[in-house]
mmCIF file with all atom_site columns, C-alpha atoms and ligand atoms in Angstrom:
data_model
loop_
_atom_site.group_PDB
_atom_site.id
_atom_site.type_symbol
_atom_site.label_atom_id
_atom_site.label_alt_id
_atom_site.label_comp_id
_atom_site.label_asym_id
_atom_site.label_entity_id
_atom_site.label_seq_id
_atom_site.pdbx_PDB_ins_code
_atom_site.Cartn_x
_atom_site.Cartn_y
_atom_site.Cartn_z
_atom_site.occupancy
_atom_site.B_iso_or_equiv
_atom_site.pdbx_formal_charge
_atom_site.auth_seq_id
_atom_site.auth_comp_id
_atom_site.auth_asym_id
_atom_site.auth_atom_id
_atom_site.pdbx_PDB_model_num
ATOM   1  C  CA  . UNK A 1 1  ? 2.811   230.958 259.497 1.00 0.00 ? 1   UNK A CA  1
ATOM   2  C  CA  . UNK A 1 2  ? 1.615   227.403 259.968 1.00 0.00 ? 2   UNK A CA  1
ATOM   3  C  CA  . UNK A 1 3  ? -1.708  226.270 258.683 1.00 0.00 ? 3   UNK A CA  1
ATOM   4  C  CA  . UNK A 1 4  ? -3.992  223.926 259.964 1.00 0.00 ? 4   UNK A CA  1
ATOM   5  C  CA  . UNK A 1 5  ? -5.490  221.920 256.958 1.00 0.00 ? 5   UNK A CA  1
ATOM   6  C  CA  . UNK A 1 6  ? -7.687  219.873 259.346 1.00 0.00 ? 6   UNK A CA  1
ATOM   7  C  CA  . UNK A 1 7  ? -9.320  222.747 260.679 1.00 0.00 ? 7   UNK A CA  1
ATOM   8  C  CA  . UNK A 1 8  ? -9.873  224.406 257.395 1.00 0.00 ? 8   UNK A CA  1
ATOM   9  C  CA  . UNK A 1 9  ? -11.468 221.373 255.540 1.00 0.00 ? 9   UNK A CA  1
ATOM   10 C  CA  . UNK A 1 10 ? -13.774 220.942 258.225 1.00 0.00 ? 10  UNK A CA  1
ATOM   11 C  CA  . UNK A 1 11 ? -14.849 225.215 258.391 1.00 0.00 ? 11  UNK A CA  1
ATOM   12 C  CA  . UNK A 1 12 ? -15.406 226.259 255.007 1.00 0.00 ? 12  UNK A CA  1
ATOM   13 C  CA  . UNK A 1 13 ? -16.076 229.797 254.937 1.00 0.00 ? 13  UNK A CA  1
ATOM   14 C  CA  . UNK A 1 14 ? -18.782 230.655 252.359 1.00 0.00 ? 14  UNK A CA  1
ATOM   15 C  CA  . UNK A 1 15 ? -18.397 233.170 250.048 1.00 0.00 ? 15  UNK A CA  1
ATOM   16 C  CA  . UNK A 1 16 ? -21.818 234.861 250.415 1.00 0.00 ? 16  UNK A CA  1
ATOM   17 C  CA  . UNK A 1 17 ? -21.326 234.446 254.456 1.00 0.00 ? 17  UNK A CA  1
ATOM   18 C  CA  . UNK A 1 18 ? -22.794 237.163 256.307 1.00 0.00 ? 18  UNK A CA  1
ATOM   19 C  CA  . UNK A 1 19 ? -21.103 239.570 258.888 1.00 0.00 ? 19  UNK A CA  1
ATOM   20 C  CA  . UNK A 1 20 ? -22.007 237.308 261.630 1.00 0.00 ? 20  UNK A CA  1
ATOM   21 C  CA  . UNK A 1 21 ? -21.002 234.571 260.544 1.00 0.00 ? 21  UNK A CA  1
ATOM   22 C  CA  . UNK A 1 22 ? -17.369 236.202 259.391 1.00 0.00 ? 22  UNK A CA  1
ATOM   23 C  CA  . UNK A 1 23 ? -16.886 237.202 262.531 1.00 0.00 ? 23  UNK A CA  1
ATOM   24 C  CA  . UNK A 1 24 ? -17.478 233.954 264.014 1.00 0.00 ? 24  UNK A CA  1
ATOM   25 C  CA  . UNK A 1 25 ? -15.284 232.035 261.572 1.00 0.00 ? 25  UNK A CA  1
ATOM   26 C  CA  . UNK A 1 26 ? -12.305 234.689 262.119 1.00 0.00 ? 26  UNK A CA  1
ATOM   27 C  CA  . UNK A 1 27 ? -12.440 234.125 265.783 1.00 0.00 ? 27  UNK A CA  1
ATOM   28 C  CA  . UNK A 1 28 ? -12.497 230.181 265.287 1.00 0.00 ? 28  UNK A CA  1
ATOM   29 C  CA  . UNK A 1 29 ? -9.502  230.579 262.573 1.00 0.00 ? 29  UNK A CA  1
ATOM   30 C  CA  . UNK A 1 30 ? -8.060  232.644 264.883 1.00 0.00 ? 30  UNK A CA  1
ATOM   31 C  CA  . UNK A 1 31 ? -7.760  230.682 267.515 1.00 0.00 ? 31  UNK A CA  1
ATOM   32 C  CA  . UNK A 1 32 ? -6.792  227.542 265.989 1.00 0.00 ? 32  UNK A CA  1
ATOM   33 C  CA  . UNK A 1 33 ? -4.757  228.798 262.822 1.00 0.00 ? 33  UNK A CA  1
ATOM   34 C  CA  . UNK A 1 34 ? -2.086  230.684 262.132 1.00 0.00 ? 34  UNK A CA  1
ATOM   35 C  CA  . UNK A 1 35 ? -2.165  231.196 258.321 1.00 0.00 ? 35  UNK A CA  1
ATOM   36 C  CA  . UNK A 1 36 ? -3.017  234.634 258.106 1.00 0.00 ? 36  UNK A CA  1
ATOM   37 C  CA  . UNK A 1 37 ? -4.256  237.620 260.120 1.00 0.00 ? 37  UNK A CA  1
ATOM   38 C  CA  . UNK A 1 38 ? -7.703  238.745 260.892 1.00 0.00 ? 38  UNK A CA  1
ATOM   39 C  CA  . UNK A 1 39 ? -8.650  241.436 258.236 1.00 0.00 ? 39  UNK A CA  1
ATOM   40 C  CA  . UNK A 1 40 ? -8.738  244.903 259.596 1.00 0.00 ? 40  UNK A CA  1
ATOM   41 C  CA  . UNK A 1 41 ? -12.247 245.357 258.736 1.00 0.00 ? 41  UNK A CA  1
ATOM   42 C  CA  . UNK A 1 42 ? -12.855 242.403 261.232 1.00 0.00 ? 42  UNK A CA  1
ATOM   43 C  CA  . UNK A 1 43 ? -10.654 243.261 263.749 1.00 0.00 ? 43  UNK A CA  1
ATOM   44 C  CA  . UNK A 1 44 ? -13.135 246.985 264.029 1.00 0.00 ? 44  UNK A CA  1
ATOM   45 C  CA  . UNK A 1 45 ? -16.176 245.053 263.979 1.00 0.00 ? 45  UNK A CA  1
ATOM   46 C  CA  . UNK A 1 46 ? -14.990 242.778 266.894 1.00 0.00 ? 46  UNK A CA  1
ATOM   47 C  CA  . UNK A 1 47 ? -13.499 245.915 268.677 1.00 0.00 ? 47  UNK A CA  1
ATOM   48 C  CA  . UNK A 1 48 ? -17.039 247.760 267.775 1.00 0.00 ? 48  UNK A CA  1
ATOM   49 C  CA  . UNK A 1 49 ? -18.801 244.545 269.470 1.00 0.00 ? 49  UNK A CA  1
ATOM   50 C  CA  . UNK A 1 50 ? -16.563 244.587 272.269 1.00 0.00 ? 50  UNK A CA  1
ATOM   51 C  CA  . UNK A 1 51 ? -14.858 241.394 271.453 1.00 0.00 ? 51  UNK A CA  1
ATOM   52 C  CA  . UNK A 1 52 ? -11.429 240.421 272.036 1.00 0.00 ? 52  UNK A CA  1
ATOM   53 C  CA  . UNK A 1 53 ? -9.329  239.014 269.176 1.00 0.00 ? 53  UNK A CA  1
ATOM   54 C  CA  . UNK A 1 54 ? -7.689  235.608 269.965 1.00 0.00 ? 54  UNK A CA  1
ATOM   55 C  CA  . UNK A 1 55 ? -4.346  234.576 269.108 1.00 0.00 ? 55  UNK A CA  1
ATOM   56 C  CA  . UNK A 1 56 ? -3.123  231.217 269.117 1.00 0.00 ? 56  UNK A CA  1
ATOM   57 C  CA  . UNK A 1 57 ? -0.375  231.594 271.211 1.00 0.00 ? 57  UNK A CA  1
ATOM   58 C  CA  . UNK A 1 58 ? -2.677  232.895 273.838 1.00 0.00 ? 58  UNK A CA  1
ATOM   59 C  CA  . UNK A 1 59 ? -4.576  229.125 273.942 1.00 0.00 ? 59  UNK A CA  1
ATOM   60 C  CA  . UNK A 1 60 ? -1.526  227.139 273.954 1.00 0.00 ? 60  UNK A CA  1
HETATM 61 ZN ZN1 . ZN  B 2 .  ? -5.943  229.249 258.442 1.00 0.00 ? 101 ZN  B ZN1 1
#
């Protein structure tokens, strides 16, 4: 599991985010870090919304 500490200073999550904005940020992380795995509660909204969930391996 390799983090990116560039990406992460520069999108801070907030802690009050809303669901929209979760989403978003755990497609970004996704797809540019490694450090941990979308939540499963994410991964059924995205699936719910018809979205695909990015890996990083999948960009590179
Ligand atoms: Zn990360």
């Amino acid at each position: 599991m390799a983090i990116n500490r560039e990406w992460h200073a520069t999108h801070k999550l907030p802690r009050n985010a809303k669901l929209d904005e979760r989403l978003n940020w755990h497609v970004m992380h996704a797809a540019n870090c490694d450090c941990r795995e979308i939540p499963a509660s994410i991964k059924r909204e995205l699936e719910a919304r018809g979205l695909s969930v990015p890996s990083p391996r999948s960009l590179k």
